[in-house]
Tab-separated table of C-alpha atoms in Angstrom:
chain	number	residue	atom	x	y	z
A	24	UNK	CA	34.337	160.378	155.523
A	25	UNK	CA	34.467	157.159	157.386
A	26	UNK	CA	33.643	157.211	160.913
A	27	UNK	CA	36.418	154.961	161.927
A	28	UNK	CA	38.904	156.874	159.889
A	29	UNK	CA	37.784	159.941	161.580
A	30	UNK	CA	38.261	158.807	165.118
A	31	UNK	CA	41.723	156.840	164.337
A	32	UNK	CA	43.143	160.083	162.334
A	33	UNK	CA	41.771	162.286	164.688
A	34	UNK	CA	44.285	160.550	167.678
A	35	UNK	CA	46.904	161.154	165.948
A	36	UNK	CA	45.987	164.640	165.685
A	37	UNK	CA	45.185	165.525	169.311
A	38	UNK	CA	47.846	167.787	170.193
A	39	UNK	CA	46.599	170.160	166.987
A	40	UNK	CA	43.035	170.861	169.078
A	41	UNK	CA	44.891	173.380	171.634
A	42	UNK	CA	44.849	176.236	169.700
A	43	UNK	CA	42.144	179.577	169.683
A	44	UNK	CA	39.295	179.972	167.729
A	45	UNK	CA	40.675	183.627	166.449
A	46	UNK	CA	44.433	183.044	165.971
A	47	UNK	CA	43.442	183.496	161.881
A	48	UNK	CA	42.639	187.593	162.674
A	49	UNK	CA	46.225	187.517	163.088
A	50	UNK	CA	47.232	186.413	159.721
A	51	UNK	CA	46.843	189.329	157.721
A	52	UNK	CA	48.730	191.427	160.540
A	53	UNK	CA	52.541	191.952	160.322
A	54	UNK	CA	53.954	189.676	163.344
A	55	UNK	CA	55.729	191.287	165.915
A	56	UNK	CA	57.947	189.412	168.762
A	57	UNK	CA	56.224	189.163	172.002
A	58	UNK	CA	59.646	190.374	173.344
A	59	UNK	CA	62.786	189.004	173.567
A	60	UNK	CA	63.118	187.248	177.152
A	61	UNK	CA	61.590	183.654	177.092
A	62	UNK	CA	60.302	181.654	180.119
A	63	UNK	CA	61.024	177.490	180.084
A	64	UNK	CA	59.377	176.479	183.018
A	65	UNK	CA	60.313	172.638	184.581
A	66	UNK	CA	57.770	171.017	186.634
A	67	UNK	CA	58.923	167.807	189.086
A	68	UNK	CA	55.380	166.024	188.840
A	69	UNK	CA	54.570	164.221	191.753
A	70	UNK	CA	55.916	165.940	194.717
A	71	UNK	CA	59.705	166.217	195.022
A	72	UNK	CA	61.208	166.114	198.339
A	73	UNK	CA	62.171	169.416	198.850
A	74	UNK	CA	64.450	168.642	202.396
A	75	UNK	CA	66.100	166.197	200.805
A	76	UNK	CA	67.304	168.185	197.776
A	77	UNK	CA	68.287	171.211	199.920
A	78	UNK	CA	69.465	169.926	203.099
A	79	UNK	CA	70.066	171.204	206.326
A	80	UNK	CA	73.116	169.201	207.024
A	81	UNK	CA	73.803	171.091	210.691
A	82	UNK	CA	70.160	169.851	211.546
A	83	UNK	CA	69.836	167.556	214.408
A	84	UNK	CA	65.904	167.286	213.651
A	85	UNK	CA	66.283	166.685	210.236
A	86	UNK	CA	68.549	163.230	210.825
A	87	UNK	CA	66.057	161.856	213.323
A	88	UNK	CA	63.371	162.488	211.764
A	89	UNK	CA	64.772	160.282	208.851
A	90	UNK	CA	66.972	158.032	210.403
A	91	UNK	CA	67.026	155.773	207.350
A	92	UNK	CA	66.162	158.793	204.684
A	93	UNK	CA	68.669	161.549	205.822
A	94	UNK	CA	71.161	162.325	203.446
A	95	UNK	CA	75.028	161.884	205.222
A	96	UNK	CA	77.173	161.528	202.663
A	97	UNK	CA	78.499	163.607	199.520
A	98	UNK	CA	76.440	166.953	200.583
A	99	UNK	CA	77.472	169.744	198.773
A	100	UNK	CA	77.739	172.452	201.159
A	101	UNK	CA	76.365	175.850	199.912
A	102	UNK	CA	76.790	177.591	203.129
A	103	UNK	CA	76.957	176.940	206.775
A	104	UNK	CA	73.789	175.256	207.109
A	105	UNK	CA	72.626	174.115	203.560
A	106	UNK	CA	73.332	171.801	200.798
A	107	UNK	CA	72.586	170.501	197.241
A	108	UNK	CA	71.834	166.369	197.304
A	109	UNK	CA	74.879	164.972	195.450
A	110	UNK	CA	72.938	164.603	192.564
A	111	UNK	CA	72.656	168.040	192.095
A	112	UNK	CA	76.567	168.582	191.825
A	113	UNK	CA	76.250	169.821	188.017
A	114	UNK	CA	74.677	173.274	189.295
A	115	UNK	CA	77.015	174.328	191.190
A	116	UNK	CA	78.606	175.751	188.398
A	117	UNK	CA	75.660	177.606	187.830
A	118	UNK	CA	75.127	178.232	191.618
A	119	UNK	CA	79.012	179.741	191.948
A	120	UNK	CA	78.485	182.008	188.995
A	121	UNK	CA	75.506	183.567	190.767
A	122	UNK	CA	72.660	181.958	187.896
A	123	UNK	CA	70.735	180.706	190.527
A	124	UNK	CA	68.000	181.292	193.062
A	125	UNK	CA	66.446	179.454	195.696
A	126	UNK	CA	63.649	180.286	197.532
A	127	UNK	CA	62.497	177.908	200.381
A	128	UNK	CA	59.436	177.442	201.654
A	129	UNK	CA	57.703	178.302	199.079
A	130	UNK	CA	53.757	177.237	199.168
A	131	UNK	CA	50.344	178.738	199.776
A	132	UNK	CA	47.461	178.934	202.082
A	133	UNK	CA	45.670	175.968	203.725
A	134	UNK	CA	47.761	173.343	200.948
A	135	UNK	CA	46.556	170.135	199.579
A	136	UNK	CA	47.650	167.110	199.036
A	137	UNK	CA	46.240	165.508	196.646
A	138	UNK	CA	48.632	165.311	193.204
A	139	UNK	CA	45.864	166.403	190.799
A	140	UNK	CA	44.521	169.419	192.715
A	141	UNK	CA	47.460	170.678	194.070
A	142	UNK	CA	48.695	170.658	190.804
A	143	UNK	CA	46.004	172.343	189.573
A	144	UNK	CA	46.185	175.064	191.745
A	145	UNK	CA	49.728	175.940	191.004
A	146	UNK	CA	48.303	175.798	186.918
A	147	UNK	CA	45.829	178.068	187.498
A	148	UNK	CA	47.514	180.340	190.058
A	149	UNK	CA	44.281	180.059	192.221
A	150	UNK	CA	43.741	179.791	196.088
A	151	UNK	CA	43.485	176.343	197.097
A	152	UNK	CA	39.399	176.972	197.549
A	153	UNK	CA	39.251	178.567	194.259
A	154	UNK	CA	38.443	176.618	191.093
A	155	UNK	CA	39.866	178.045	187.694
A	156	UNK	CA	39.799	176.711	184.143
A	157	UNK	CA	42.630	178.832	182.580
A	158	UNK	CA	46.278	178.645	183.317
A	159	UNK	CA	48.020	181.626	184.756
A	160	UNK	CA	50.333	180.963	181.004
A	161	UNK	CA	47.116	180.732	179.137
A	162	UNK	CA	45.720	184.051	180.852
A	163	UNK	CA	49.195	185.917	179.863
A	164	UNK	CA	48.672	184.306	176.398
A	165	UNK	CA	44.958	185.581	176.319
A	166	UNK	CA	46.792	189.324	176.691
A	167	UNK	CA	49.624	189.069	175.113
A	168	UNK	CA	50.092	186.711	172.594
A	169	UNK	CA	49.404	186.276	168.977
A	170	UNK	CA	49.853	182.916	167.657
A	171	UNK	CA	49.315	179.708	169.211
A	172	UNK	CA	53.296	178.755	168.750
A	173	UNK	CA	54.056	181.633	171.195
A	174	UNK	CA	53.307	178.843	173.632
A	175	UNK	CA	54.794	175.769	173.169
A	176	UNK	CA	55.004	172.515	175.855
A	177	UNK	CA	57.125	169.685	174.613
A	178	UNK	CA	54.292	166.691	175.241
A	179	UNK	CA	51.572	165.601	173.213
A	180	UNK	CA	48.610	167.201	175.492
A	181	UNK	CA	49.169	170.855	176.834
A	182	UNK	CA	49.119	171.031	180.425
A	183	UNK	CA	45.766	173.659	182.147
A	184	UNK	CA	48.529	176.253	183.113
A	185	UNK	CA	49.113	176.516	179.308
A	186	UNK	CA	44.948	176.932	178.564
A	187	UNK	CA	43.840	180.678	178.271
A	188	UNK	CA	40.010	181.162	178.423
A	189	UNK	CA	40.356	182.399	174.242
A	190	UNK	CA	43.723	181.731	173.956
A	191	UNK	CA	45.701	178.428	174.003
A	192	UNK	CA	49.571	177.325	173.766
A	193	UNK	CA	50.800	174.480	171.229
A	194	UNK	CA	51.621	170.692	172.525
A	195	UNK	CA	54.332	168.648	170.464
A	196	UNK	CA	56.915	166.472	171.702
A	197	UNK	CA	58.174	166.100	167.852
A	198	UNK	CA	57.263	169.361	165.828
A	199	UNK	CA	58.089	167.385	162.678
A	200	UNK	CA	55.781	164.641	163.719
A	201	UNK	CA	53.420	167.703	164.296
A	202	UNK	CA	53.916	168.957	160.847
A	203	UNK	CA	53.689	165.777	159.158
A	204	UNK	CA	50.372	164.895	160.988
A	205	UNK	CA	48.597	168.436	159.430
A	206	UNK	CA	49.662	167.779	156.011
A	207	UNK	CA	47.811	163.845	156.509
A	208	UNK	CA	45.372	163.440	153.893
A	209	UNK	CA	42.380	163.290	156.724
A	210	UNK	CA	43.077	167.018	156.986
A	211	UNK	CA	42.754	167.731	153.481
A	212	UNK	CA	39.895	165.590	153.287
A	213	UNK	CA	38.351	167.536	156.622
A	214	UNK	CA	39.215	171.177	155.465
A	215	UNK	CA	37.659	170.894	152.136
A	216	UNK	CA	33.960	170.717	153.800
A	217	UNK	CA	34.858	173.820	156.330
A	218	UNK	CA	32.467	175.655	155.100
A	219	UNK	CA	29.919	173.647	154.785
A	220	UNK	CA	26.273	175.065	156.123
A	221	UNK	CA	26.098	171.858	158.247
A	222	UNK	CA	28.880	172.802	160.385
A	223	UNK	CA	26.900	175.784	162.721
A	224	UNK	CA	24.738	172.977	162.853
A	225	UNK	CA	26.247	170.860	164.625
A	226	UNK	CA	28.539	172.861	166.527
A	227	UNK	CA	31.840	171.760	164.309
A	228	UNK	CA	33.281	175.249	163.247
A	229	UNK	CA	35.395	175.860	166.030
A	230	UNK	CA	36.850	172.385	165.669
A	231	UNK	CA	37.492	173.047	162.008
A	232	UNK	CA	38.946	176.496	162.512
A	233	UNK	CA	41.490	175.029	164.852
A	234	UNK	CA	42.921	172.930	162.877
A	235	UNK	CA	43.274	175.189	159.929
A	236	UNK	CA	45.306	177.491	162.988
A	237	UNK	CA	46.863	174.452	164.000
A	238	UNK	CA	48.430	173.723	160.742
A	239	UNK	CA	49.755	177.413	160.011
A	240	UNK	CA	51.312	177.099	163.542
A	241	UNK	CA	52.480	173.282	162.624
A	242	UNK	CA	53.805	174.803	159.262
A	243	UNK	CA	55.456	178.172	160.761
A	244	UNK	CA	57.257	175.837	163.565
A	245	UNK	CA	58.575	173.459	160.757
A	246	UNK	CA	59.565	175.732	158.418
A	247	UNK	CA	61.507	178.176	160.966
A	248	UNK	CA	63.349	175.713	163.544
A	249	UNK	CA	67.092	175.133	161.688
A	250	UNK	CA	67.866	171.544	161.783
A	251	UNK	CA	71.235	171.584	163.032
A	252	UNK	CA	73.597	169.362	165.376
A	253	UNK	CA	74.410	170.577	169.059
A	254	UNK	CA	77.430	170.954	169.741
A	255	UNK	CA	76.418	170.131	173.590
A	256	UNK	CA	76.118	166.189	174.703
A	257	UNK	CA	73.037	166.001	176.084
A	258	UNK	CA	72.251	162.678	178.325
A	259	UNK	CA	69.942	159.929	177.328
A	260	UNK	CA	66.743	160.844	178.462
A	261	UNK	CA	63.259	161.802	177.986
A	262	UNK	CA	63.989	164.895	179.902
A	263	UNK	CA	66.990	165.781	178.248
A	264	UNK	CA	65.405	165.470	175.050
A	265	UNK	CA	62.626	167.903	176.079
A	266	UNK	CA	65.020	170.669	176.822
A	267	UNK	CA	66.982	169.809	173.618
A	268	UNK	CA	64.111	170.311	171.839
A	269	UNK	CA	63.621	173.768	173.517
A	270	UNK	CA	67.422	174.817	172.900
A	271	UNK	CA	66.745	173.785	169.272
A	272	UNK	CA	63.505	176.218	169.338
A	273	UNK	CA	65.039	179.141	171.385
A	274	UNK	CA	68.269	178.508	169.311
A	275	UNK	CA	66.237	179.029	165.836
A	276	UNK	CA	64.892	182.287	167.066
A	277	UNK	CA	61.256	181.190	167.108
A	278	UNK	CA	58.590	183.761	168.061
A	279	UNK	CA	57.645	181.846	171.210
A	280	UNK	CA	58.213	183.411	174.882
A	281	UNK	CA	56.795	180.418	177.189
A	282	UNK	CA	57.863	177.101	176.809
A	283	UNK	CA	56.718	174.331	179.070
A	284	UNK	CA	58.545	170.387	180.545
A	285	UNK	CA	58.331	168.208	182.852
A	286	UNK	CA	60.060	165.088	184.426
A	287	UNK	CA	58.002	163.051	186.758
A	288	UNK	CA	58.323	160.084	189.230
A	289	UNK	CA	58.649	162.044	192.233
A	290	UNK	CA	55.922	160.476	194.114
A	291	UNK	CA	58.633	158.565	196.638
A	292	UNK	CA	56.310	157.107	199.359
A	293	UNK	CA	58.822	153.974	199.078
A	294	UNK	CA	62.387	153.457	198.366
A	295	UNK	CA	62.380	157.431	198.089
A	296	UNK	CA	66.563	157.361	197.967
A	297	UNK	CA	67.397	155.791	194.784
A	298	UNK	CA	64.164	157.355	193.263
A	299	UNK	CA	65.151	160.685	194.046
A	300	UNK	CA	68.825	160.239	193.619
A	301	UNK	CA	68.257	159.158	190.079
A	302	UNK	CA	66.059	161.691	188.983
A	303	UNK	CA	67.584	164.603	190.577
A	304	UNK	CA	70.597	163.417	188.510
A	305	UNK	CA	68.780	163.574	185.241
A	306	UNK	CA	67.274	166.863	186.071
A	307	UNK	CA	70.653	168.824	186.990
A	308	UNK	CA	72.983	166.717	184.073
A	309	UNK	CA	70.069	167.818	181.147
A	310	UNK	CA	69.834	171.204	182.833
A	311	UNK	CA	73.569	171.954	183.274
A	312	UNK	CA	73.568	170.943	179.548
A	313	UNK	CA	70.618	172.943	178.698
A	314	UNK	CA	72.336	176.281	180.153
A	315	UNK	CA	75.521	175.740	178.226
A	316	UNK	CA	73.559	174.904	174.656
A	317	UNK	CA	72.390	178.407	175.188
A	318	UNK	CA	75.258	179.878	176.478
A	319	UNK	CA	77.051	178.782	173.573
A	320	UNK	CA	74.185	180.337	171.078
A	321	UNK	CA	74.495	183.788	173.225
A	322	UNK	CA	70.365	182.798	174.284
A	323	UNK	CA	71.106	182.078	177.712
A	324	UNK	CA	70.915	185.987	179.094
A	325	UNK	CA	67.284	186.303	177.914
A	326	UNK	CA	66.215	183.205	179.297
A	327	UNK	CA	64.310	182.488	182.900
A	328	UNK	CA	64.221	179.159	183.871
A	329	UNK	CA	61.458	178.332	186.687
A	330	UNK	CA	61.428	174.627	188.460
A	331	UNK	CA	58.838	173.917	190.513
A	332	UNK	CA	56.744	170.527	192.112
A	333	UNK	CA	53.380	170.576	193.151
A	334	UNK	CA	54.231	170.135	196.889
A	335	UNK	CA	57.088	168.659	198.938
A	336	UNK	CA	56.752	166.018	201.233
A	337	UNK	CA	56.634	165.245	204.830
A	338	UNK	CA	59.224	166.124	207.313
A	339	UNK	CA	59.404	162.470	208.592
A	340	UNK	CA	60.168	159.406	206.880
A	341	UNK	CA	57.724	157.018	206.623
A	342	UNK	CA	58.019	152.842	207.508
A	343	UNK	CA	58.734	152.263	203.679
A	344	UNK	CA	61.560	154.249	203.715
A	345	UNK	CA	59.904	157.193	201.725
A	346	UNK	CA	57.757	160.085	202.329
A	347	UNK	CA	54.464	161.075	202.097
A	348	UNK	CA	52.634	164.224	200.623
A	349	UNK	CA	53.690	167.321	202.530
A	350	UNK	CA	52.927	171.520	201.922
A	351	UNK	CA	55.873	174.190	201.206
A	352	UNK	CA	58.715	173.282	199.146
A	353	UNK	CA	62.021	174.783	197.262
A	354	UNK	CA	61.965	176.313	193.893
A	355	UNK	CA	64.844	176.985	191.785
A	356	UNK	CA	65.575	180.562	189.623
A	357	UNK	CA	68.418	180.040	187.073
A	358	UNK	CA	69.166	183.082	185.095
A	359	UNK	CA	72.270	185.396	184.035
A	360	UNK	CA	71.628	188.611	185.872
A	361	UNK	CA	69.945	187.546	188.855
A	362	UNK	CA	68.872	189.820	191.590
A	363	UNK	CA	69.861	187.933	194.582
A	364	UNK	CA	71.882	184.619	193.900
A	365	UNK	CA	71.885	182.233	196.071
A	366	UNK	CA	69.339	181.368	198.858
A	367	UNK	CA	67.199	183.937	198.578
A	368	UNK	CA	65.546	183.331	201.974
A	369	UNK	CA	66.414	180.547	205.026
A	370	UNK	CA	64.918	177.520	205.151
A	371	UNK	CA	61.315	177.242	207.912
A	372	UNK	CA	62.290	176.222	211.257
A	373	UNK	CA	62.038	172.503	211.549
A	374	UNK	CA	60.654	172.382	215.017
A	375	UNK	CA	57.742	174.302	214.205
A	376	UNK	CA	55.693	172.506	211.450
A	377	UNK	CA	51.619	172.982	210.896
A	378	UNK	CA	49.655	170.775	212.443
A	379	UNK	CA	50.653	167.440	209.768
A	380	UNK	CA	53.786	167.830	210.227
A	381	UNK	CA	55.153	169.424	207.393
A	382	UNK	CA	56.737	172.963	207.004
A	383	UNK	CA	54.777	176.099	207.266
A	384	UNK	CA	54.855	178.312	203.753
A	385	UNK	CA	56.794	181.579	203.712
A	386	UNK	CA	56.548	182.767	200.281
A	387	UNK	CA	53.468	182.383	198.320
A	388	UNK	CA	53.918	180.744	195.061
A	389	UNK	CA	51.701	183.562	192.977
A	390	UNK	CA	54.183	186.098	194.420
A	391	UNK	CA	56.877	184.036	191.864
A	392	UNK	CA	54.854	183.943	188.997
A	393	UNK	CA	53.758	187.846	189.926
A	394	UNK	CA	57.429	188.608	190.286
A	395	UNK	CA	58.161	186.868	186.973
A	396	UNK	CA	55.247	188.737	184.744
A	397	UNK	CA	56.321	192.104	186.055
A	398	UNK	CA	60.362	191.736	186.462
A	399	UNK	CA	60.893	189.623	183.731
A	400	UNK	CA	58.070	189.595	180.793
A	401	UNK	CA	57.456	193.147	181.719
A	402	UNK	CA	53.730	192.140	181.919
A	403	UNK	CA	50.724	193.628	184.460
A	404	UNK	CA	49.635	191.143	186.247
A	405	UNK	CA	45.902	192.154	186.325
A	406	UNK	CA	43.908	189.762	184.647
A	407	UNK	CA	46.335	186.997	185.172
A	408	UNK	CA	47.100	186.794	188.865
A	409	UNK	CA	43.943	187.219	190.167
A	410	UNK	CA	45.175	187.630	193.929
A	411	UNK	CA	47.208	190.673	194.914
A	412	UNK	CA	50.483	189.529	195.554
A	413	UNK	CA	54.155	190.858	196.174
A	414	UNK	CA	56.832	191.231	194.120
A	415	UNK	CA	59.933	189.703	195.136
A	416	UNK	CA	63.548	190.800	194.542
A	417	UNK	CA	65.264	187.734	192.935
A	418	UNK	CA	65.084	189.445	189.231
């Protein structure tokens, strides 16, 4: 084969590379479901604002620390001292009905700052000193999954929370682009010599056997997800089209339990207002949609949707009318039967902050994921949450 056709064919093929060397064992084995509730997790990559999405509207510290930042107008009061950003206006459906959650303060010891390790750490579920190369969803997959397609996040590279230490999810943000790309004739071409004696050689096999897994997985995605309209609007996003893409998977009755988005831009240091405003928009339009897609399938009562950013942001405004990186933030629950609706706890007292200024952590953010493993996928968390950590009440 031609070196230069190798290396071109082979970038088209990149997402088919995440996948376990010993997902073919499986093959010959009757599948069973992993169970029936499903996880779609939404991260807000690059640091969302956290006090400017829920807002303490009664808060005199809050408006001067962001004279120019502070939200005045439009707040959609929850309760006598909180409030979605306007933005947010299509959950209160879902907030009235008692399908979501919201825990403040939410965080971890001694945070960072920086985007890449922070994110990391909430990936791996490790302490902020503590350097992991699994994801706390690739762990759970290393347990208790079977196929590589019980893990799928809609992007073309698969995020280190979805990387198992044998086990790995499945990246696509087209599955029929997916399929398409295993059936290319570089594949062919490349699984004819799999068994060649030069392979062990050179350390090839594994590459090789994943993309013979990869294209059973590409092939049992394709062939199993009904191509059918919605009958919900959704908006005209990238977002929006990630969570479509879900609703068509969850919708189809795939054997997947985890699936995995993301919206970024949330890295407001300037200008944060219209930033924010606009992408808070997108995120509660495409996930009011999302909810009713389901809904409207009867899928929405075994499905957990987690949202979470790698940090919030600084309790003051900054001269460039933004904010910088900060510690503890919100994260939203949305769900049918929900333990505790609502705000699950108060918001962290504003005039005591940790030593940069930012709020102190209440709840650590392994005690969600704990909560969600043993409440929800009905999961131990040994060998996945490494930490002991407690289980919360919202499910």
């Amino acid at each position: 084969m031609d070196r230069r056709k190798f290396i071109k064919d082979s970038a088209l093929a990149s997402s088919l590379f995440f996948v376990p060397s010993f997902v073919k064992a499986f093959e010959s084995v009757a599948a069973e479901r992993l169970g029936y509730k499903r996880l779609v997790i939404i991260q807000l990559a690059g640091g969302n604002d956290g006090l400017n999405t829920i807002i303490p509207y009664n808060n005199d510290i809050y408006y001067n620390s962001r004279p120019r930042l502070a939200i005045t107008k439009d707040i959609i009061k929850l309760n006598d001292d909180l409030g979605f950003h306007p933005s947010l206006a299509p959950l209160r459906a879902l907030y009235d009905k008692g399908q979501l959650s919201i825990l403040n303060n939410v965080g971890y010891p001694n945070p960072v700052r920086s985007h890449f390790r922070s994110m990391d750490i909430w990936q791996t579920a490790s302490g902020s000193d503590e350097y992991l190369q699994s994801g706390w969803l690739g762990r759970y997959l290393d347990k208790h999954g079977e196929k590589p397609y019980n893990a799928i996040e809609i992007d073309e590279q698969l995020s280190l929370a979805m990387k198992g230490e044998h086990f790995n999810g499945i990246a696509t943000n087209d599955y029929r682009v997916l399929y398409n790309s295993s059936k290319d004739p570089y594949f062919k071409n490349v699984l004819n010599h799999y068994n060649d004696a030069h392979l062990s050689e050179h350390n090839l096999g594994y590459l090789y056997q994943t993309m013979t897994e990869a294209k059973s997985s590409a092939k049992y995605i394709y062939e199993n997800t009904k191509v059918k309209l919605s009958q919900q609007e959704y908006p005209q996003n990238k977002f929006a089209r990630q969570l479509k893409n879900v609703a068509q998977f969850i919708n189809s009755g795939l054997d997947t339990k985890v699936f995995y988005t993301s919206l970024g831009g949330f890295d407001t240091h300037a200008n944060q207002n219209n930033k924010q405003s606009r992408l808070l928009s997108q995120y509660a339009e495409s996930v009011s949609t999302f909810v009713k897609d389901l809904e409207q399938n009867d899928m929405f009562e075994d499905t957990l949707i987690l949202t979470f950013s790698e940090f919030g942001r600084r309790v003051k405004q900054n001269a460039a009318n933004g904010t910088d990186h900060g510690a503890a933030n919100n994260v939203f629950i949305i769900g049918k039967n929900l333990k505790q609706a609502g705000f699950y706890n108060n918001l962290a007292s504003l005039n005591d902050l940790d030593d940069n200024g930012d709020l102190k952590y209440e709840i650590d953010f392994r005690s969600v994921y704990s909560t969600i493993l043993n409440n929800w996928m009905n999961v131990s968390t040994e060998g996945i949450i490494n930490s002991k950590q407690k289980v919360l009440n919202f499910i």
